[in-house]
CSV table of C-alpha atoms and ligand atoms in Angstrom, one decimal:
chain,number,residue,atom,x,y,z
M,1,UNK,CA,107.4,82.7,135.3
M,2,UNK,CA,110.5,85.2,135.4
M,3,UNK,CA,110.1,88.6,134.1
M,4,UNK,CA,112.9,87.9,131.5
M,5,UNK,CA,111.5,85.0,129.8
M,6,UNK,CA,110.2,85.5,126.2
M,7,UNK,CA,106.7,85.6,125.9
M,8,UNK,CA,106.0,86.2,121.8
M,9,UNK,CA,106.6,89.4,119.6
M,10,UNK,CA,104.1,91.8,121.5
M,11,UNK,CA,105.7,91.9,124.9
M,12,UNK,CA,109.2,91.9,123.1
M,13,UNK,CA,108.4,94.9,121.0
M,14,UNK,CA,105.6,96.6,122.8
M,15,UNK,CA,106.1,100.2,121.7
M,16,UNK,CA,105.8,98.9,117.9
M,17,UNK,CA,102.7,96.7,118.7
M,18,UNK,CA,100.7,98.9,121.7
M,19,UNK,CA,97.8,97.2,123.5
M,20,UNK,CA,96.9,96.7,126.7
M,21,UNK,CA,97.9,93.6,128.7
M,22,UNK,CA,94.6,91.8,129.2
M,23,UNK,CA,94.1,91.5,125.6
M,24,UNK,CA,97.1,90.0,124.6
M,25,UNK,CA,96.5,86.5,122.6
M,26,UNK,CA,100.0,84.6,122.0
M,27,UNK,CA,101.5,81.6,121.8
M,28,UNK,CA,104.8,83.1,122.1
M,29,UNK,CA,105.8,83.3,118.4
M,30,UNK,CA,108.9,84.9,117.1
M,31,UNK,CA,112.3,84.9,118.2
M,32,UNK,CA,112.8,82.5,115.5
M,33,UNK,CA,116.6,81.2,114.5
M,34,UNK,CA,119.0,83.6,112.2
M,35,UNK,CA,121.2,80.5,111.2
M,36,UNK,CA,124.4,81.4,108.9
M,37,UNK,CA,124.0,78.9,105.8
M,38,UNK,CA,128.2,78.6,104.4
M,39,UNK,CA,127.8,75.3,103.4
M,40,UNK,CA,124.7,76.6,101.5
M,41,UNK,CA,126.5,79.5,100.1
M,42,UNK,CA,129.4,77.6,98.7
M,43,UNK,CA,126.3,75.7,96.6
M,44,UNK,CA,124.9,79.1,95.2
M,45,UNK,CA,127.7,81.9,95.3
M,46,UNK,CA,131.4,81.3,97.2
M,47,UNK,CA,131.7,83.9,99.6
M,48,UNK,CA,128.2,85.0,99.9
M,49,UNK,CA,127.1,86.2,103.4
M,50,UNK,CA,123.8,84.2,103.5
M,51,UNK,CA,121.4,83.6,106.9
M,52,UNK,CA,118.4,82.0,106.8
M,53,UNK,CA,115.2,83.5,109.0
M,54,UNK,CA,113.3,80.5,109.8
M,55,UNK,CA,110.1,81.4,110.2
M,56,UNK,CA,109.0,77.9,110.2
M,57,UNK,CA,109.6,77.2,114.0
M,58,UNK,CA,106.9,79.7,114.7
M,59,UNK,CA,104.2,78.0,117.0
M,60,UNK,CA,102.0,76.8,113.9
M,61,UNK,CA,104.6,76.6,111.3
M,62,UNK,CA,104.4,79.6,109.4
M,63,UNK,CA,105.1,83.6,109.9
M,64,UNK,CA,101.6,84.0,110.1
M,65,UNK,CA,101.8,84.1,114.3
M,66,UNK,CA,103.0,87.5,113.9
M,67,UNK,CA,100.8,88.8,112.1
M,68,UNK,CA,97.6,86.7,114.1
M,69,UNK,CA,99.0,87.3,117.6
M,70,UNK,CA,98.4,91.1,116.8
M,71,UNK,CA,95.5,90.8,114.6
M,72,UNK,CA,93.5,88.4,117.1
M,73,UNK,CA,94.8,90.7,120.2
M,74,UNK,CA,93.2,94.3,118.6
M,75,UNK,CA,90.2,91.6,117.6
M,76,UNK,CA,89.6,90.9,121.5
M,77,UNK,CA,90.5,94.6,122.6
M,78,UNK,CA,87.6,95.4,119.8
M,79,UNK,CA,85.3,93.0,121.7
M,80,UNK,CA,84.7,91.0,118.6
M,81,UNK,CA,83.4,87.6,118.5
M,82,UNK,CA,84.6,85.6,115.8
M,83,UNK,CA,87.2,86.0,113.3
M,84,UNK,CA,87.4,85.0,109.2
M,85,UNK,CA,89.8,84.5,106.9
M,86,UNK,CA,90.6,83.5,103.3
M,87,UNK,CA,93.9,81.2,103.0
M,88,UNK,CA,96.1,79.6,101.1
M,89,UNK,CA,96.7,77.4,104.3
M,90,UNK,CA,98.8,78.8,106.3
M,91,UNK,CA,96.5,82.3,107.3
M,92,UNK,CA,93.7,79.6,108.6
M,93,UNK,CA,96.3,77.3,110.4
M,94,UNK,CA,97.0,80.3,112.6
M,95,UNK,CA,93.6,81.7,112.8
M,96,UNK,CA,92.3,78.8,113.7
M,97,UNK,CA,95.0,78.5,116.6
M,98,UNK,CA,94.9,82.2,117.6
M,99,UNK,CA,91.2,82.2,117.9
M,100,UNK,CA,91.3,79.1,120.0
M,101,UNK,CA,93.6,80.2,122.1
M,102,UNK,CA,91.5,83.8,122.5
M,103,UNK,CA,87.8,81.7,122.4
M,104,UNK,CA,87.2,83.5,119.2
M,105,UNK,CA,84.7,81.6,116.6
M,106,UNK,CA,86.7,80.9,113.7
M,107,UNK,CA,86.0,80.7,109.6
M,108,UNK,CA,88.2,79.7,107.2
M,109,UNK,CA,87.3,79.6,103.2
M,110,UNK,CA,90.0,77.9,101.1
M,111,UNK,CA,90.2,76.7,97.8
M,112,UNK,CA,89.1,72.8,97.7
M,113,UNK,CA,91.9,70.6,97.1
M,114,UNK,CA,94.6,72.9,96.9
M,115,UNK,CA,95.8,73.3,100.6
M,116,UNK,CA,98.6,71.1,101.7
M,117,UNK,CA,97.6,68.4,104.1
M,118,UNK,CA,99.5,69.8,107.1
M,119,UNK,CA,97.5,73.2,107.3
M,120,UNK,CA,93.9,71.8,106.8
M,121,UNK,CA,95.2,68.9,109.7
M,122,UNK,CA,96.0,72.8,112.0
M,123,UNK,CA,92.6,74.1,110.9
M,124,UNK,CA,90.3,71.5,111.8
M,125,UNK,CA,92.4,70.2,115.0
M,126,UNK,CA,92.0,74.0,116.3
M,127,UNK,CA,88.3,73.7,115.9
M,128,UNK,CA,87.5,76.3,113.0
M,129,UNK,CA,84.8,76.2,111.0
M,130,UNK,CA,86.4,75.3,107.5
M,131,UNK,CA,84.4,76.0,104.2
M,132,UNK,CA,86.2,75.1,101.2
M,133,UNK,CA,85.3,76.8,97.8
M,134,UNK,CA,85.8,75.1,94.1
M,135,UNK,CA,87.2,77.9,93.5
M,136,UNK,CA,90.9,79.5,94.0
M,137,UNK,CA,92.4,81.9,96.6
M,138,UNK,CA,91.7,84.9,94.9
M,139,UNK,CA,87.9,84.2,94.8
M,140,UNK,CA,88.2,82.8,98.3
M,141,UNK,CA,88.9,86.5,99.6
M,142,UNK,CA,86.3,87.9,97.8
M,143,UNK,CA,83.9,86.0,99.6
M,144,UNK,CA,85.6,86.4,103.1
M,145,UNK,CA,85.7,90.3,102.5
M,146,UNK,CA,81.6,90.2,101.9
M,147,UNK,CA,81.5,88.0,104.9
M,148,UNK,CA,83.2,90.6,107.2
M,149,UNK,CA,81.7,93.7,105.9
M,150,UNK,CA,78.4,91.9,106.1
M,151,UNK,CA,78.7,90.8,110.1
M,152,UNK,CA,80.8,91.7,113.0
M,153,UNK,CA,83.6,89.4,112.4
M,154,UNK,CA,86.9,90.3,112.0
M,155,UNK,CA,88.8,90.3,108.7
M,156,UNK,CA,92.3,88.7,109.8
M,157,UNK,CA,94.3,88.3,106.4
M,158,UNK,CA,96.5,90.4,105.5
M,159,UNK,CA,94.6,93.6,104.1
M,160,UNK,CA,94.3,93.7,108.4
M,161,UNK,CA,97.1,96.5,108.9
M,162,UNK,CA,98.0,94.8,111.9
M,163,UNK,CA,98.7,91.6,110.5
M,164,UNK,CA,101.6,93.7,108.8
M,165,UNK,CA,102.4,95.2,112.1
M,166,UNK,CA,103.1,92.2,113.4
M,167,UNK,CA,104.8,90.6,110.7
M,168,UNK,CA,107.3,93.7,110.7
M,169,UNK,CA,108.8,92.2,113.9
M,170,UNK,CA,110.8,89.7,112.3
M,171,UNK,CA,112.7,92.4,110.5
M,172,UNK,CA,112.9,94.2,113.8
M,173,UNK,CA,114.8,90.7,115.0
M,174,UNK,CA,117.2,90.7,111.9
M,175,UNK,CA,118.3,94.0,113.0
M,176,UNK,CA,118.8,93.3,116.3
M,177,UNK,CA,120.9,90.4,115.6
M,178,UNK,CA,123.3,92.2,113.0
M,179,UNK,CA,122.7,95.7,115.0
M,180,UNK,CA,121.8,96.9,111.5
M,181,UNK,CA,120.0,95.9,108.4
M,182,UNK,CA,121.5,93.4,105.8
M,183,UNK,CA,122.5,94.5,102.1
M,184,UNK,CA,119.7,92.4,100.6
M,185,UNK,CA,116.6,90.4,102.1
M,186,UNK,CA,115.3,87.7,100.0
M,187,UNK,CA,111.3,86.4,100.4
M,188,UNK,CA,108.5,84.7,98.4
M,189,UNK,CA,105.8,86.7,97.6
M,190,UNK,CA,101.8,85.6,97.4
M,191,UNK,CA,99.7,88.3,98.7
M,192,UNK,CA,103.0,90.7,99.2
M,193,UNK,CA,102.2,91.5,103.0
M,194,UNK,CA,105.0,90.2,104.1
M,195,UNK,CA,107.4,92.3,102.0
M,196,UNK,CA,105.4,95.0,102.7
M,197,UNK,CA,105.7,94.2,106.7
M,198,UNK,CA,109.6,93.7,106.6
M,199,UNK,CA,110.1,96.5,104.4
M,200,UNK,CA,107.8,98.7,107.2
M,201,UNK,CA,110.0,97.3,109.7
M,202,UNK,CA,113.2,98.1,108.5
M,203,UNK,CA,112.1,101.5,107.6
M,204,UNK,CA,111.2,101.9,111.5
M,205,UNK,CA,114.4,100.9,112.5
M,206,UNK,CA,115.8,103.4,110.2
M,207,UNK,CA,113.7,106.3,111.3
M,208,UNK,CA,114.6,105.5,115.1
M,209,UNK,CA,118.3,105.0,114.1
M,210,UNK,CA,118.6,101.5,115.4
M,211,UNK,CA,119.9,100.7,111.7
M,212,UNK,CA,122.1,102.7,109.6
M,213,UNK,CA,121.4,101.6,106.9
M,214,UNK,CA,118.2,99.9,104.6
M,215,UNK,CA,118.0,96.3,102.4
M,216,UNK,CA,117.1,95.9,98.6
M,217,UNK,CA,113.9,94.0,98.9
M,218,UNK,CA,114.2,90.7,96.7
M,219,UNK,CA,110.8,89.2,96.0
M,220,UNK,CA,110.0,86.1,94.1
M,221,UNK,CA,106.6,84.7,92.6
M,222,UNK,CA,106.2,81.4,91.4
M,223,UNK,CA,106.0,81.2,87.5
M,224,UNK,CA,103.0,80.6,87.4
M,225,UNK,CA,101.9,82.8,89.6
M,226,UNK,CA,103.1,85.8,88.9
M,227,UNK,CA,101.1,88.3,88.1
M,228,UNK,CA,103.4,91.5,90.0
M,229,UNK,CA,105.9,90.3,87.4
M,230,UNK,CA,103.6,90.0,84.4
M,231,UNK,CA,101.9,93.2,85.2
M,232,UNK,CA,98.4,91.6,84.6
M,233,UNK,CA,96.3,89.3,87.4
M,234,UNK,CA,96.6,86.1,86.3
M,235,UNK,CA,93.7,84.3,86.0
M,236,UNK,CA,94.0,80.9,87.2
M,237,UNK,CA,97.7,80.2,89.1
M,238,UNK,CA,99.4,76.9,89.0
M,239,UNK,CA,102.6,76.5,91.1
M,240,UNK,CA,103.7,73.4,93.3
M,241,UNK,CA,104.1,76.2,95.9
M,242,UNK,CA,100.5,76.7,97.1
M,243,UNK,CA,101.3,79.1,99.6
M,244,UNK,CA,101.8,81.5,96.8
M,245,UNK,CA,99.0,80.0,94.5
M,246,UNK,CA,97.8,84.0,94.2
M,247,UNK,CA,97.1,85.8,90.7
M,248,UNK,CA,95.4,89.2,91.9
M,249,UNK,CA,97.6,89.7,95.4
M,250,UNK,CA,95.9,92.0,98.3
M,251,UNK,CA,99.1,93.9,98.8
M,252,UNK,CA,99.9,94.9,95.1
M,253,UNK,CA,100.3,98.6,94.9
M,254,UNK,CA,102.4,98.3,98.1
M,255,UNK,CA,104.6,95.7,97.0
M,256,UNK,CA,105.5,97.8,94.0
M,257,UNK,CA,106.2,100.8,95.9
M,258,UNK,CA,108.7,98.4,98.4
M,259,UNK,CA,110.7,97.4,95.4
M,260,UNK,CA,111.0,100.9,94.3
M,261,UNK,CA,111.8,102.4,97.6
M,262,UNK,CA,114.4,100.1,98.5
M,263,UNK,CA,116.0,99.6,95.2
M,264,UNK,CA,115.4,96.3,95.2
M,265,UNK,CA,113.3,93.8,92.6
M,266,UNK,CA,110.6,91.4,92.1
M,267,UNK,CA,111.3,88.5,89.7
M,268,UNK,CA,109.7,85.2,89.0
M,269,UNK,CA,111.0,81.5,89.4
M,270,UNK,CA,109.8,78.3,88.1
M,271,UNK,CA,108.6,75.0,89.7
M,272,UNK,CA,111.6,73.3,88.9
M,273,UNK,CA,113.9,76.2,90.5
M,274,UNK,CA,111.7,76.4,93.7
M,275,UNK,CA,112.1,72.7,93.7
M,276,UNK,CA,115.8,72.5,93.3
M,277,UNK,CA,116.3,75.1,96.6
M,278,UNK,CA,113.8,72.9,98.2
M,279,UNK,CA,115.9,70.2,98.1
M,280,UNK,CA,119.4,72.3,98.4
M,281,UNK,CA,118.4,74.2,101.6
M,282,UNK,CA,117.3,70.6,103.2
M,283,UNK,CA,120.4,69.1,102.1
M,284,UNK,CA,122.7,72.0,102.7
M,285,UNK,CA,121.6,74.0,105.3
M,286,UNK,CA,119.8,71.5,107.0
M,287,UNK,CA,116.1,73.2,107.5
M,288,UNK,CA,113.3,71.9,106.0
M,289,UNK,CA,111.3,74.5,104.7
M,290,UNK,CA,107.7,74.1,102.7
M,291,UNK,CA,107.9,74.7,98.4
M,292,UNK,CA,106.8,78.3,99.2
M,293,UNK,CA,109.6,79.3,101.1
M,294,UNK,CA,112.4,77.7,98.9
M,295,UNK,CA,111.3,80.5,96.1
M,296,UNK,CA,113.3,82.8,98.7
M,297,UNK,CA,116.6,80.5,97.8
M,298,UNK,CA,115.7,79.8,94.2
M,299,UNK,CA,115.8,83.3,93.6
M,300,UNK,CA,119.0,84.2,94.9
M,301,UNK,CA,120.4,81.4,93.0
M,302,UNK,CA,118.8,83.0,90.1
M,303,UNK,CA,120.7,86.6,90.6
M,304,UNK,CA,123.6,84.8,92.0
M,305,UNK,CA,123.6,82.9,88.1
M,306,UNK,CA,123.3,86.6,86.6
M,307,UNK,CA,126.1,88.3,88.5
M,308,UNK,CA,124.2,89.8,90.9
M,309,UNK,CA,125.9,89.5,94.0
M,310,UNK,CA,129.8,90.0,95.3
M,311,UNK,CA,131.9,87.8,97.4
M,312,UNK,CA,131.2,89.5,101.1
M,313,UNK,CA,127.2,90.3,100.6
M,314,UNK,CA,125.3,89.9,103.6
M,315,UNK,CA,121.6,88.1,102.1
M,316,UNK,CA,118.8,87.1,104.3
M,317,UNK,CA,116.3,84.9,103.2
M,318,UNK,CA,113.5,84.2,104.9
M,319,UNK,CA,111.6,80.2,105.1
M,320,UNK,CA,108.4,81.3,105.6
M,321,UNK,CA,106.8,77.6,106.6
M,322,UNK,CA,107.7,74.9,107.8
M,323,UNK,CA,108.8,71.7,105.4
M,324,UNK,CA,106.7,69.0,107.1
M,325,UNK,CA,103.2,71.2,106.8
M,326,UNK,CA,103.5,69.4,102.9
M,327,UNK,CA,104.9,66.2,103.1
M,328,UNK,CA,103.0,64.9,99.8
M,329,UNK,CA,105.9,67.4,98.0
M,330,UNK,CA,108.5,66.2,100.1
M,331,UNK,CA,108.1,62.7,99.2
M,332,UNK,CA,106.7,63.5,95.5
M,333,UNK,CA,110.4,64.9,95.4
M,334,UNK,CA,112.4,62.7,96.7
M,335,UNK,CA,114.1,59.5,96.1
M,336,UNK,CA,111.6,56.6,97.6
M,337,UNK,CA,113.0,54.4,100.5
M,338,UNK,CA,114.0,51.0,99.7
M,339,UNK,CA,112.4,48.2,100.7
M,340,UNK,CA,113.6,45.0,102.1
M,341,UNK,CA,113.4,41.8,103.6
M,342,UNK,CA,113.8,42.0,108.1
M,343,UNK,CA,117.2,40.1,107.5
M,344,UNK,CA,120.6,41.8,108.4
M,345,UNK,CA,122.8,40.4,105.4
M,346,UNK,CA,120.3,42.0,102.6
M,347,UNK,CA,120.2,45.2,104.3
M,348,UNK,CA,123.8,45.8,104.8
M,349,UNK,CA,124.4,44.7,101.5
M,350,UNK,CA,122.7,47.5,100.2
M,351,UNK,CA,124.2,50.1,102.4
M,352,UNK,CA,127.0,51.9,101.1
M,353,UNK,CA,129.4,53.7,103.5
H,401,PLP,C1,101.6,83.4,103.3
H,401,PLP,C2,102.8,82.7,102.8
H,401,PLP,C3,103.6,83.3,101.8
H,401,PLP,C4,103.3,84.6,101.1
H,401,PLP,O1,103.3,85.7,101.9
H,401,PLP,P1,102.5,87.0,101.4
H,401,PLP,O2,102.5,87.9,102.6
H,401,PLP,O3,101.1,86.6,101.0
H,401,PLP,O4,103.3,87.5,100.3
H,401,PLP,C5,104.8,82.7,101.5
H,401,PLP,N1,105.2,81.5,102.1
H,401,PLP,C6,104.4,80.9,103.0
H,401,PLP,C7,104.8,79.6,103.6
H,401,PLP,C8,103.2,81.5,103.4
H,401,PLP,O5,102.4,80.9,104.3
């Protein structure tokens, strides 16, 4: 293979994420699309500068790659044997792959019924041993964290620094597009390690003046799930967007301390707002992105409703899974498709052009 082709976020941005060759495990995640969104803005804001980071067409789906690539590679420098996690789905989809791909043992411990059908499918296609709990996430990681400290496995969610040092590559790739940082960066938040990563990446950039300048970090629980916003853990969460089903997140203190450093905020929408950017970015912007990542969208179209914005902002959002990883919502939420008779005059005379 040439030396110039891309080969995942390690190789790409090596001094960031040091390790030595041989231990490298990747599937060549990253580099995902920056895609300008006009036709999108013109539904939220007129004249609103807004991209969407797709994190979806990562390798399993989700911007968990960056994080696991880096995780599972310091796992294998580390000699270790098996990995765990606790998940919401989308940790275990890329565990599982990861720790195929390395030959690492693999256990995953979800909460029973409440993973969409497209992440369990990753989990038990890669081979992982999969142990669901009747129980939620919250609890789910406070087994997995006994589980670690009790053997020799490896811990890979996102209390696993280098989960976040990985994840802080995508901000790395935001910059390098725009050659500096955008006003304001939009993402859901569960456990908050993902704002914590991007926020750690742009302040990196920063520090080694390859950006001028720093984002307001906009974060966005689910209603129902909110417990940053609430300033309590909430006890049992309920939102249609599972990937951010958390009420006592792993990355709390830090996600705090990323709003207050960059000026930003952390605010909640409901079901039905997630739900309507679901449908808006699909239909407008043309990505399909899973219920979790449309709270990214729903809340700028919250602040873009307050007065929040002016004509010429530059937003990212990031779509932090992929759309068909849930397709139960997808078609829950949508209008069903007709059905008909195999005969060419009753079709067409239900088509409307
Ligand atoms: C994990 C995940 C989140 C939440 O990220 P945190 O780092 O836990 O805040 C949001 N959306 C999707 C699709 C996810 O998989």
């Amino acid at each position: 293979m040439s030396g110039s082709a891309y080969q995942g976020i390690i190789r790409r941005y090596r001094d960031a994420l040091p390790i030595a060759e041989e231990h490298i495990v990747t599937l060549h995640e990253g580099n995902t699309p920056l895609l300008p969104a006009p036709q999108l803005a013109e539904q939220i804001f007129p004249g609103l500068d807004l991209y969407l980071k797709f994190e979806g067409l990562n390798p399993t789906g989700s911007f968990k790659d960056r994080g696991m690539t880096y995780a599972v590679s310091k796992a294998v420098e580390k000699g270790a044997q098996a990995i765990a996690c606790a998940s919401t789905g989308n940790t275990s989809a890329a565990a599982a792959a990861y720790g195929a791909r390395a030959g690492l043992k693999v256990v995953v411990i979800i909460p029973a019924g409440k993973i969409a059908l497209g992440k369990l499918s990753q989990a038990l296609m890669h081979g992982a041993q999969v142990i669901q709990i009747e129980g939620n996430f919250d609890q789910a990681l406070e087994i997995v964290r006994v589980l670690a400290n009790e053997s020799h496995c490896e811990l890979v969610n996102s209390v696993n620094p280098n989960r976040l040092m990985g994840q802080q590559t995508a901000a790395f790739e935001i910059c390098d597009y725009f050659a500096e940082a955008p006003q304001y960066h939009a993402l859901p938040v569960g456990n908050a390690g993902n704002i914590t990563a991007y926020w750690q990446g742009y302040e990196t950039y920063f520090a080694q003046g390859k950006s001028t300048c720093k984002p307001q970090m906009l974060g966005f629980q689910a209603e129902g799930a909110s417990p940053i916003v609430k300033g309590e853990i909430v006890k049992n969460p309920e939102t249609v967007a599972s990937a951010i089903r958390i009420g006592n997140p792993a990355n709390w203190e830090s996600a705090l301390k990323v709003r207050d450093d960059s000026g930003g905020l952390i605010d909640a929408v409901t079901d039905t707002e997630i739900l309507a950017s679901y449908q808006l970015l699909a239909r407008y912007a043309g990505y399909f992105a899973e219920p979790a990542s449309a709270a990214s969208v729903a809340g700028v179209v919250k602040l873009a409703q307050q007065g929040f914005f002016k004509a010429g902002d530059r937003v990212v959002c990031t779509l932090t899974g992929h759309g068909l990883k849930d397709p139960d919502n997808a078609i829950a939420n949508s209008p069903q498709p007709q059905t008909l008779p195999a005969d060419a005059k009753q079709v067409l005379s239900v088509i409307k052009l």
